PDB file of C-alpha atoms and ligand atoms in Angstrom:
ATOM      1  CA  MET A  53      76.614  16.736 -20.450  1.00 42.00           C
ATOM      2  CA  THR A  54      78.610  13.581 -20.364  1.00 47.00           C
ATOM      3  CA  GLU A  55      76.324  11.769 -23.084  1.00 50.00           C
ATOM      4  CA  TRP A  56      76.293  14.695 -25.186  1.00 48.00           C
ATOM      5  CA  HIS A  57      79.990  14.788 -25.255  1.00 50.00           C
ATOM      6  CA  GLU A  58      80.289  11.057 -25.988  1.00 48.00           C
ATOM      7  CA  LYS A  59      78.031  11.258 -28.922  1.00 53.00           C
ATOM      8  CA  ARG A  60      79.659  14.488 -30.192  1.00 52.00           C
ATOM      9  CA  HIS A  61      82.973  12.789 -30.215  1.00 59.00           C
ATOM     10  CA  GLY A  62      82.444   9.155 -30.272  1.00 71.00           C
ATOM     11  CA  LEU A  63      85.225   9.066 -27.949  1.00 72.00           C
ATOM     12  CA  GLU A  64      84.080   5.770 -26.291  1.00 73.00           C
ATOM     13  CA  GLN A  65      83.897   3.539 -29.346  1.00 76.00           C
ATOM     14  CA  ARG A  66      87.502   4.879 -30.364  1.00 75.00           C
ATOM     15  CA  ILE A  67      88.871   4.121 -27.184  1.00 74.00           C
ATOM     16  CA  ALA A  68      87.304   0.611 -27.026  1.00 76.00           C
ATOM     17  CA  ASP A  69      88.778  -0.201 -30.294  1.00 75.00           C
ATOM     18  CA  TRP A  70      92.107   1.257 -29.679  1.00 70.00           C
ATOM     19  CA  THR A  71      92.608  -0.589 -26.415  1.00 73.00           C
ATOM     20  CA  SER A  72      91.679  -4.014 -27.876  1.00 70.00           C
ATOM     21  CA  ARG A  73      94.422  -3.404 -30.702  1.00 70.00           C
ATOM     22  CA  THR A  74      97.286  -2.113 -28.858  1.00 69.00           C
ATOM     23  CA  GLY A  75      96.997  -3.367 -25.159  1.00 69.00           C
ATOM     24  CA  PHE A  76      97.068   0.157 -24.102  1.00 80.00           C
ATOM     25  CA  THR A  77      94.491   1.319 -21.729  1.00 85.00           C
ATOM     26  CA  ILE A  78      93.036   4.877 -22.122  1.00 88.00           C
ATOM     27  CA  SER A  79      90.008   6.301 -19.883  1.00 89.00           C
ATOM     28  CA  VAL A  80      88.355   9.244 -20.248  1.00 91.00           C
ATOM     29  CA  ARG A  81      88.019  10.724 -16.702  1.00 94.00           C
ATOM     30  CA  ASP A  82      84.577  12.150 -16.906  1.00 93.00           C
ATOM     31  CA  ASP A  83      84.777  11.635 -12.980  1.00 95.00           C
ATOM     32  CA  LEU A  84      87.015  14.757 -12.400  1.00 97.00           C
ATOM     33  CA  GLY A  85      86.181  18.170 -12.300  1.00 98.00           C
ATOM     34  CA  HIS A  86      88.625  20.803 -13.163  1.00 98.00           C
ATOM     35  CA  LEU A  87      89.312  24.000 -11.320  1.00 98.00           C
ATOM     36  CA  ASN A  88      91.852  26.671 -12.217  1.00 98.00           C
ATOM     37  CA  LEU A  89      93.134  28.489  -9.147  1.00 98.00           C
ATOM     38  CA  ARG A  90      95.226  31.863  -9.186  1.00 98.00           C
ATOM     39  CA  GLY A  91      96.626  33.482  -6.250  1.00 97.00           C
ATOM     40  CA  ASP A  92      99.677  35.314  -4.683  1.00 96.00           C
ATOM     41  CA  LEU A  93     101.792  32.986  -2.635  1.00 96.00           C
ATOM     42  CA  GLY A  94     103.548  36.159  -1.184  1.00 95.00           C
ATOM     43  CA  SER A  95     100.208  37.514  -0.072  1.00 95.00           C
ATOM     44  CA  PRO A  96      99.559  36.612   3.831  1.00 94.00           C
ATOM     45  CA  GLY A  97      96.806  34.155   4.437  1.00 95.00           C
ATOM     46  CA  PHE A  98      96.355  32.953   0.643  1.00 97.00           C
ATOM     47  CA  LEU A  99      98.244  29.854   1.131  1.00 97.00           C
ATOM     48  CA  ALA A 100      96.905  28.743   4.463  1.00 97.00           C
ATOM     49  CA  ALA A 101      93.246  29.548   3.402  1.00 98.00           C
ATOM     50  CA  ALA A 102      93.451  27.838  -0.031  1.00 98.00           C
ATOM     51  CA  GLU A 103      95.040  24.574   1.698  1.00 98.00           C
ATOM     52  CA  GLU A 104      92.510  24.478   4.328  1.00 97.00           C
ATOM     53  CA  THR A 105      89.685  24.713   2.037  1.00 98.00           C
ATOM     54  CA  ILE A 106      90.995  22.187  -0.344  1.00 98.00           C
ATOM     55  CA  GLY A 107      92.144  19.908   2.656  1.00 97.00           C
ATOM     56  CA  GLN A 108      95.673  19.337   1.117  1.00 97.00           C
ATOM     57  CA  PRO A 109      98.936  21.235  -0.062  1.00 97.00           C
ATOM     58  CA  LEU A 110      99.264  23.338  -3.052  1.00 97.00           C
ATOM     59  CA  PRO A 111     102.436  22.100  -4.788  1.00 98.00           C
ATOM     60  CA  GLN A 112     104.816  25.011  -4.677  1.00 97.00           C
ATOM     61  CA  ALA A 113     107.741  23.374  -6.482  1.00 98.00           C
ATOM     62  CA  PRO A 114     107.448  23.902 -10.276  1.00 98.00           C
ATOM     63  CA  ASN A 115     105.942  21.281 -12.255  1.00 98.00           C
ATOM     64  CA  THR A 116     104.814  19.008  -9.183  1.00 98.00           C
ATOM     65  CA  ILE A 117     101.734  17.462  -8.064  1.00 98.00           C
ATOM     66  CA  SER A 118     100.135  16.989  -4.994  1.00 97.00           C
ATOM     67  CA  ASP A 119      98.010  14.144  -4.625  1.00 96.00           C
ATOM     68  CA  GLY A 120      94.949  13.640  -2.003  1.00 95.00           C
ATOM     69  CA  ASP A 121      91.312  13.548  -2.297  1.00 95.00           C
ATOM     70  CA  SER A 122      92.219  16.153  -5.185  1.00 97.00           C
ATOM     71  CA  THR A 123      94.947  16.128  -7.591  1.00 98.00           C
ATOM     72  CA  ILE A 124      96.639  19.355  -7.650  1.00 98.00           C
ATOM     73  CA  PHE A 125      99.083  20.469 -10.504  1.00 98.00           C
ATOM     74  CA  TRP A 126     101.614  23.187 -10.434  1.00 98.00           C
ATOM     75  CA  LEU A 127     100.771  25.389 -13.540  1.00 98.00           C
ATOM     76  CA  GLY A 128     102.896  28.504 -12.746  1.00 97.00           C
ATOM     77  CA  PRO A 129     104.259  30.146  -9.743  1.00 96.00           C
ATOM     78  CA  ASP A 130     100.577  31.750  -9.265  1.00 97.00           C
ATOM     79  CA  GLU A 131      98.569  29.160 -10.809  1.00 98.00           C
ATOM     80  CA  TRP A 132      97.178  25.562 -10.100  1.00 98.00           C
ATOM     81  CA  LEU A 133      94.966  23.188 -11.518  1.00 98.00           C
ATOM     82  CA  ILE A 134      92.674  21.214  -9.247  1.00 98.00           C
ATOM     83  CA  LEU A 135      91.322  17.694 -10.327  1.00 98.00           C
ATOM     84  CA  THR A 136      88.509  17.024  -8.062  1.00 98.00           C
ATOM     85  CA  PRO A 137      85.545  14.405  -8.129  1.00 97.00           C
ATOM     86  CA  ALA A 138      82.979  16.062 -10.692  1.00 96.00           C
ATOM     87  CA  GLU A 139      80.135  16.129  -8.025  1.00 96.00           C
ATOM     88  CA  LYS A 140      82.229  18.067  -5.718  1.00 96.00           C
ATOM     89  CA  ALA A 141      83.802  20.710  -7.972  1.00 97.00           C
ATOM     90  CA  ALA A 142      81.212  23.315  -8.159  1.00 97.00           C
ATOM     91  CA  ASN A 143      80.849  23.279  -4.422  1.00 97.00           C
ATOM     92  CA  LEU A 144      84.563  23.366  -3.920  1.00 98.00           C
ATOM     93  CA  ALA A 145      84.633  26.310  -6.235  1.00 98.00           C
ATOM     94  CA  ASP A 146      82.379  28.083  -4.358  1.00 98.00           C
ATOM     95  CA  GLN A 147      84.301  27.389  -1.021  1.00 98.00           C
ATOM     96  CA  LEU A 148      87.263  28.555  -2.473  1.00 98.00           C
ATOM     97  CA  GLU A 149      85.592  31.673  -3.776  1.00 97.00           C
ATOM     98  CA  SER A 150      84.315  32.713  -0.307  1.00 97.00           C
ATOM     99  CA  SER A 151      87.525  31.598   1.686  1.00 97.00           C
ATOM    100  CA  LEU A 152      89.815  33.486  -0.627  1.00 97.00           C
ATOM    101  CA  SER A 153      87.363  36.586  -1.118  1.00 96.00           C
ATOM    102  CA  ASN A 154      89.687  38.932   0.684  1.00 95.00           C
ATOM    103  CA  GLN A 155      92.626  37.728  -1.393  1.00 96.00           C
ATOM    104  CA  HIS A 156      93.818  38.920  -5.109  1.00 96.00           C
ATOM    105  CA  ALA A 157      92.880  35.373  -6.075  1.00 97.00           C
ATOM    106  CA  ALA A 158      90.439  33.746  -8.638  1.00 97.00           C
ATOM    107  CA  THR A 159      88.990  30.418  -9.168  1.00 98.00           C
ATOM    108  CA  ASN A 160      87.480  29.249 -12.248  1.00 97.00           C
ATOM    109  CA  ASN A 161      85.500  26.042 -12.967  1.00 97.00           C
ATOM    110  CA  VAL A 162      87.024  24.933 -16.235  1.00 97.00           C
ATOM    111  CA  SER A 163      85.479  21.498 -16.392  1.00 96.00           C
ATOM    112  CA  GLY A 164      83.495  22.118 -19.475  1.00 95.00           C
ATOM    113  CA  GLY A 165      86.515  23.291 -21.462  1.00 96.00           C
ATOM    114  CA  GLN A 166      89.105  20.508 -20.903  1.00 96.00           C
ATOM    115  CA  ILE A 167      89.088  16.745 -20.225  1.00 96.00           C
ATOM    116  CA  ALA A 168      91.405  14.447 -18.419  1.00 97.00           C
ATOM    117  CA  LEU A 169      92.609  11.023 -19.871  1.00 95.00           C
ATOM    118  CA  THR A 170      94.422   8.251 -17.955  1.00 95.00           C
ATOM    119  CA  LEU A 171      96.931   6.621 -20.220  1.00 94.00           C
ATOM    120  CA  THR A 172      98.414   3.373 -18.886  1.00 93.00           C
ATOM    121  CA  GLY A 173     100.561   0.630 -20.400  1.00 89.00           C
ATOM    122  CA  GLU A 174     104.122  -0.565 -20.562  1.00 86.00           C
ATOM    123  CA  ARG A 175     104.864   1.453 -23.692  1.00 87.00           C
ATOM    124  CA  VAL A 176     103.277   4.666 -22.313  1.00 92.00           C
ATOM    125  CA  ARG A 177     106.434   6.560 -22.015  1.00 93.00           C
ATOM    126  CA  GLU A 178     107.619   5.765 -25.540  1.00 91.00           C
ATOM    127  CA  VAL A 179     104.218   6.806 -26.973  1.00 92.00           C
ATOM    128  CA  LEU A 180     104.328  10.266 -25.373  1.00 95.00           C
ATOM    129  CA  ALA A 181     107.799  10.663 -26.381  1.00 95.00           C
ATOM    130  CA  LYS A 182     106.822  10.275 -29.862  1.00 94.00           C
ATOM    131  CA  GLY A 183     104.945  13.618 -29.899  1.00 95.00           C
ATOM    132  CA  CYS A 184     106.445  15.455 -27.041  1.00 96.00           C
ATOM    133  CA  ALA A 185     109.808  17.122 -26.350  1.00 94.00           C
ATOM    134  CA  LEU A 186     109.903  16.341 -22.785  1.00 96.00           C
ATOM    135  CA  ASP A 187     112.190  13.660 -21.353  1.00 96.00           C
ATOM    136  CA  PHE A 188     109.869  10.659 -20.427  1.00 96.00           C
ATOM    137  CA  HIS A 189     112.787   8.544 -18.882  1.00 96.00           C
ATOM    138  CA  PRO A 190     111.386   7.169 -15.836  1.00 94.00           C
ATOM    139  CA  GLN A 191     114.334   8.650 -13.753  1.00 95.00           C
ATOM    140  CA  VAL A 192     113.687  12.144 -14.981  1.00 95.00           C
ATOM    141  CA  PHE A 193     109.765  12.347 -15.230  1.00 96.00           C
ATOM    142  CA  THR A 194     109.028  10.551 -12.162  1.00 96.00           C
ATOM    143  CA  GLU A 195     105.915   9.964 -10.338  1.00 96.00           C
ATOM    144  CA  GLY A 196     104.589  13.272  -8.783  1.00 97.00           C
ATOM    145  CA  ARG A 197     105.867  15.211 -11.668  1.00 97.00           C
ATOM    146  CA  CYS A 198     103.841  17.309 -14.332  1.00 98.00           C
ATOM    147  CA  ALA A 199     104.553  19.675 -16.967  1.00 98.00           C
ATOM    148  CA  GLN A 200     102.645  21.580 -19.634  1.00 98.00           C
ATOM    149  CA  SER A 201     103.797  20.983 -23.232  1.00 98.00           C
ATOM    150  CA  GLY A 202     102.967  20.105 -26.488  1.00 97.00           C
ATOM    151  CA  LEU A 203     101.820  16.650 -27.503  1.00 97.00           C
ATOM    152  CA  ALA A 204     101.263  16.149 -31.349  1.00 96.00           C
ATOM    153  CA  ARG A 205     101.277  20.034 -31.359  1.00 94.00           C
ATOM    154  CA  ALA A 206      98.232  20.129 -28.986  1.00 97.00           C
ATOM    155  CA  ASN A 207      98.877  21.824 -25.805  1.00 97.00           C
ATOM    156  CA  VAL A 208      98.512  19.515 -22.861  1.00 98.00           C
ATOM    157  CA  THR A 209      99.085  19.051 -19.226  1.00 98.00           C
ATOM    158  CA  ILE A 210     100.791  15.856 -18.501  1.00 98.00           C
ATOM    159  CA  GLY A 211     101.472  14.352 -14.948  1.00 98.00           C
ATOM    160  CA  SER A 212     102.895  11.053 -13.726  1.00 97.00           C
ATOM    161  CA  ILE A 213     100.734   9.816 -11.048  1.00 94.00           C
ATOM    162  CA  GLY A 214      99.398   6.448  -9.595  1.00 90.00           C
ATOM    163  CA  GLY A 215     102.277   4.255 -11.016  1.00 87.00           C
ATOM    164  CA  ASP A 216     105.286   4.117 -13.189  1.00 85.00           C
ATOM    165  CA  ASN A 217     103.538   3.771 -16.362  1.00 90.00           C
ATOM    166  CA  LYS A 218     100.554   5.841 -15.750  1.00 95.00           C
ATOM    167  CA  PHE A 219      99.799   9.403 -16.847  1.00 97.00           C
ATOM    168  CA  LEU A 220      97.189  11.687 -16.681  1.00 97.00           C
ATOM    169  CA  VAL A 221      96.848  13.931 -19.830  1.00 97.00           C
ATOM    170  CA  ILE A 222      94.694  16.940 -19.847  1.00 98.00           C
ATOM    171  CA  VAL A 223      93.776  18.516 -23.096  1.00 98.00           C
ATOM    172  CA  ARG A 224      91.002  20.881 -24.421  1.00 97.00           C
ATOM    173  CA  ARG A 225      87.916  19.167 -25.114  1.00 95.00           C
ATOM    174  CA  SER A 226      87.919  20.189 -28.806  1.00 96.00           C
ATOM    175  CA  PHE A 227      91.280  18.469 -29.229  1.00 96.00           C
ATOM    176  CA  ALA A 228      90.552  15.211 -27.399  1.00 94.00           C
ATOM    177  CA  ASP A 229      89.205  13.431 -30.647  1.00 93.00           C
ATOM    178  CA  TYR A 230      92.201  14.778 -32.621  1.00 95.00           C
ATOM    179  CA  LEU A 231      94.692  13.769 -29.880  1.00 95.00           C
ATOM    180  CA  LEU A 232      93.078  10.280 -29.829  1.00 90.00           C
ATOM    181  CA  ALA A 233      93.181   9.805 -33.510  1.00 90.00           C
ATOM    182  CA  TRP A 234      96.901  10.598 -33.016  1.00 92.00           C
ATOM    183  CA  LEU A 235      97.609   8.465 -30.326  1.00 88.00           C
ATOM    184  CA  ASP A 236      95.756   5.635 -32.376  1.00 82.00           C
ATOM    185  CA  GLY A 237      98.183   6.224 -35.228  1.00 83.00           C
ATOM    186  CA  VAL A 238     101.232   6.092 -32.799  1.00 84.00           C
ATOM    187  CA  ALA A 239     100.519   3.195 -30.604  1.00 76.00           C
TER     188      ALA A 239
ATOM    189  CA  MET B   9     117.014  20.873 -30.458  1.00 84.00           C
ATOM    190  CA  PHE B  10     117.556  24.361 -29.162  1.00 92.00           C
ATOM    191  CA  LEU B  11     116.935  24.517 -25.547  1.00 96.00           C
ATOM    192  CA  ILE B  12     115.823  27.892 -23.731  1.00 97.00           C
ATOM    193  CA  GLU B  13     115.723  27.837 -19.910  1.00 97.00           C
ATOM    194  CA  CYS B  14     112.471  29.035 -18.140  1.00 97.00           C
ATOM    195  CA  PRO B  15     113.312  30.328 -14.799  1.00 97.00           C
ATOM    196  CA  TRP B  16     110.536  28.088 -13.257  1.00 97.00           C
ATOM    197  CA  CYS B  17     110.291  24.868 -15.560  1.00 97.00           C
ATOM    198  CA  GLY B  18     113.963  24.596 -16.516  1.00 96.00           C
ATOM    199  CA  GLU B  19     115.359  23.770 -20.086  1.00 96.00           C
ATOM    200  CA  ARG B  20     112.588  23.205 -22.296  1.00 97.00           C
ATOM    201  CA  ALA B  21     112.512  22.869 -26.244  1.00 96.00           C
ATOM    202  CA  GLU B  22     112.643  26.123 -28.299  1.00 95.00           C
ATOM    203  CA  THR B  23     108.983  25.129 -29.757  1.00 95.00           C
ATOM    204  CA  GLU B  24     107.460  25.717 -26.427  1.00 97.00           C
ATOM    205  CA  PHE B  25     108.466  29.642 -26.352  1.00 97.00           C
ATOM    206  CA  SER B  26     107.686  32.618 -28.069  1.00 97.00           C
ATOM    207  CA  TYR B  27     109.912  35.614 -28.488  1.00 97.00           C
ATOM    208  CA  GLY B  28     108.552  39.004 -27.111  1.00 96.00           C
ATOM    209  CA  GLY B  29     111.181  41.310 -28.636  1.00 96.00           C
ATOM    210  CA  GLU B  30     114.022  43.289 -27.024  1.00 96.00           C
ATOM    211  CA  GLY B  31     114.064  43.400 -23.055  1.00 94.00           C
ATOM    212  CA  GLY B  32     115.012  45.807 -20.577  1.00 90.00           C
ATOM    213  CA  ILE B  33     113.150  49.003 -22.279  1.00 92.00           C
ATOM    214  CA  THR B  34     111.197  50.890 -19.426  1.00 91.00           C
ATOM    215  CA  ARG B  35     108.054  52.706 -20.503  1.00 93.00           C
ATOM    216  CA  PRO B  36     108.560  56.281 -20.029  1.00 95.00           C
ATOM    217  CA  ALA B  37     106.970  57.457 -16.735  1.00 94.00           C
ATOM    218  CA  GLU B  38     105.439  60.652 -18.216  1.00 95.00           C
ATOM    219  CA  PRO B  39     104.663  60.070 -22.191  1.00 94.00           C
ATOM    220  CA  ASP B  40     102.999  63.725 -22.340  1.00 95.00           C
ATOM    221  CA  LYS B  41     106.262  65.199 -21.736  1.00 96.00           C
ATOM    222  CA  LEU B  42     108.207  63.603 -24.431  1.00 96.00           C
ATOM    223  CA  SER B  43     108.580  64.982 -27.937  1.00 97.00           C
ATOM    224  CA  ASP B  44     107.389  63.082 -30.796  1.00 96.00           C
ATOM    225  CA  ALA B  45     111.051  61.883 -31.404  1.00 97.00           C
ATOM    226  CA  GLU B  46     111.490  60.468 -28.049  1.00 96.00           C
ATOM    227  CA  TRP B  47     108.124  58.754 -28.105  1.00 97.00           C
ATOM    228  CA  ALA B  48     108.902  57.040 -31.639  1.00 96.00           C
ATOM    229  CA  ASN B  49     112.382  56.225 -30.194  1.00 96.00           C
ATOM    230  CA  TYR B  50     110.897  54.294 -27.279  1.00 96.00           C
ATOM    231  CA  LEU B  51     108.222  52.564 -29.410  1.00 96.00           C
ATOM    232  CA  PHE B  52     110.198  51.674 -32.475  1.00 96.00           C
ATOM    233  CA  MET B  53     114.019  52.078 -32.072  1.00 95.00           C
ATOM    234  CA  ARG B  54     115.849  48.742 -30.960  1.00 96.00           C
ATOM    235  CA  THR B  55     119.679  48.104 -30.308  1.00 95.00           C
ATOM    236  CA  ASN B  56     119.778  45.096 -32.647  1.00 94.00           C
ATOM    237  CA  PRO B  57     123.392  44.456 -31.433  1.00 96.00           C
ATOM    238  CA  ARG B  58     125.904  41.775 -32.813  1.00 97.00           C
ATOM    239  CA  GLY B  59     126.586  39.899 -29.543  1.00 97.00           C
ATOM    240  CA  ALA B  60     124.884  39.694 -26.047  1.00 96.00           C
ATOM    241  CA  HIS B  61     121.152  40.854 -26.315  1.00 97.00           C
ATOM    242  CA  GLN B  62     118.429  41.148 -23.887  1.00 95.00           C
ATOM    243  CA  GLU B  63     115.145  39.545 -24.655  1.00 97.00           C
ATOM    244  CA  LEU B  64     111.705  38.976 -23.644  1.00 97.00           C
ATOM    245  CA  TRP B  65     110.369  35.422 -23.920  1.00 98.00           C
ATOM    246  CA  ASN B  66     107.239  33.740 -23.074  1.00 98.00           C
ATOM    247  CA  HIS B  67     106.944  30.161 -22.181  1.00 98.00           C
ATOM    248  CA  ALA B  68     103.720  30.067 -24.225  1.00 97.00           C
ATOM    249  CA  GLN B  69     103.101  26.106 -24.282  1.00 97.00           C
ATOM    250  CA  GLY B  70     104.501  25.612 -20.636  1.00 97.00           C
ATOM    251  CA  CYS B  71     103.779  27.827 -17.637  1.00 97.00           C
ATOM    252  CA  ARG B  72     102.752  31.043 -19.875  1.00 96.00           C
ATOM    253  CA  ARG B  73     105.156  33.067 -17.988  1.00 97.00           C
ATOM    254  CA  TRP B  74     107.290  36.031 -19.315  1.00 97.00           C
ATOM    255  CA  PHE B  75     110.869  36.066 -18.482  1.00 96.00           C
ATOM    256  CA  GLY B  76     114.318  37.687 -19.514  1.00 96.00           C
ATOM    257  CA  VAL B  77     117.043  36.073 -21.391  1.00 96.00           C
ATOM    258  CA  GLU B  78     120.351  37.371 -22.231  1.00 96.00           C
ATOM    259  CA  ARG B  79     121.142  35.577 -25.643  1.00 97.00           C
ATOM    260  CA  ASP B  80     124.249  36.076 -27.970  1.00 97.00           C
ATOM    261  CA  THR B  81     122.970  36.782 -31.407  1.00 97.00           C
ATOM    262  CA  VAL B  82     125.961  35.375 -33.240  1.00 97.00           C
ATOM    263  CA  THR B  83     126.181  32.166 -31.456  1.00 97.00           C
ATOM    264  CA  TYR B  84     122.702  31.807 -29.991  1.00 95.00           C
ATOM    265  CA  HIS B  85     124.352  30.898 -26.565  1.00 96.00           C
ATOM    266  CA  ILE B  86     121.953  31.818 -23.888  1.00 96.00           C
ATOM    267  CA  SER B  87     123.956  33.217 -20.750  1.00 95.00           C
ATOM    268  CA  ARG B  88     121.148  33.551 -18.561  1.00 94.00           C
ATOM    269  CA  SER B  89     117.531  33.560 -17.991  1.00 95.00           C
ATOM    270  CA  TYR B  90     115.848  35.482 -15.246  1.00 95.00           C
ATOM    271  CA  VAL B  91     112.581  36.399 -13.682  1.00 94.00           C
ATOM    272  CA  LEU B  92     111.431  39.992 -14.750  1.00 92.00           C
ATOM    273  CA  GLY B  93     112.096  42.381 -11.967  1.00 81.00           C
ATOM    274  CA  ASP B  94     115.151  40.653 -10.736  1.00 67.00           C
ATOM    275  CA  GLY B  95     117.437  42.565 -12.715  1.00 54.00           C
ATOM    276  CA  VAL B  96     116.481  43.214 -16.260  1.00 48.00           C
ATOM    277  CA  LYS B  97     119.493  45.533 -16.687  1.00 48.00           C
ATOM    278  CA  ASP B  98     122.735  44.971 -14.744  1.00 43.00           C
TER     279      ASP B  98
HETATM  280 ZN1  LIG C 137     107.881  27.628 -17.753  1.00 72.02          ZN
END
């Protein structure tokens, strides 16, 4: 699937060219699987079962991230995005499915539909701010925060994780080439 | 930039939201028992006030949740945002 994807979009070549020109680094995180989890925090047992299965806390504060073996983004009061090593994603989805089988909950493997990009560089905040109305000031968009918004009109989930000038941007696969073309123009 | 406060995400740019019409309208419990005029009134008639207006908004590009807003139709001032079910009408 990875090869097919790279051929289709030519992402790798575009990224290599771009990195050498801008001093920015961007990497396609094909190593990550994406699971969407829905469930009711008010339902007894949901939180404990989900956290035990994943092995780390679900972030409950809006727009925050829980980082561990997986990276979990708050998407809504009853919705999370779990980024986990690609080879483990299907297995984790099955485990969640069974441990939450008595809950009003849903686990969906959305790895095929979206892709994560890691953006790093001194001016990463400036670049993001160019196409997004969120406040990217280092004292506002601090590490461990995330948000869903529009970046150059594409729907994205953005998270600050792993350092001051490092962001994860999650976008639909079909928008990835467009978004890179836009980043190319801005950076 | 016009900001709207999502009850979960806080203040965000207006472009992240979509408008869902007038809020605080309860679907009749027994539609069968209504006259055509009463049903039409529920479906189509809106208050369109000059001043405080109850509205539904969706944080479409953010957390994708619906919530209630009280907005002044003259000044655009938003006096409150609230989770639905936490008091659509006072
Ligand atoms: Zn929101």
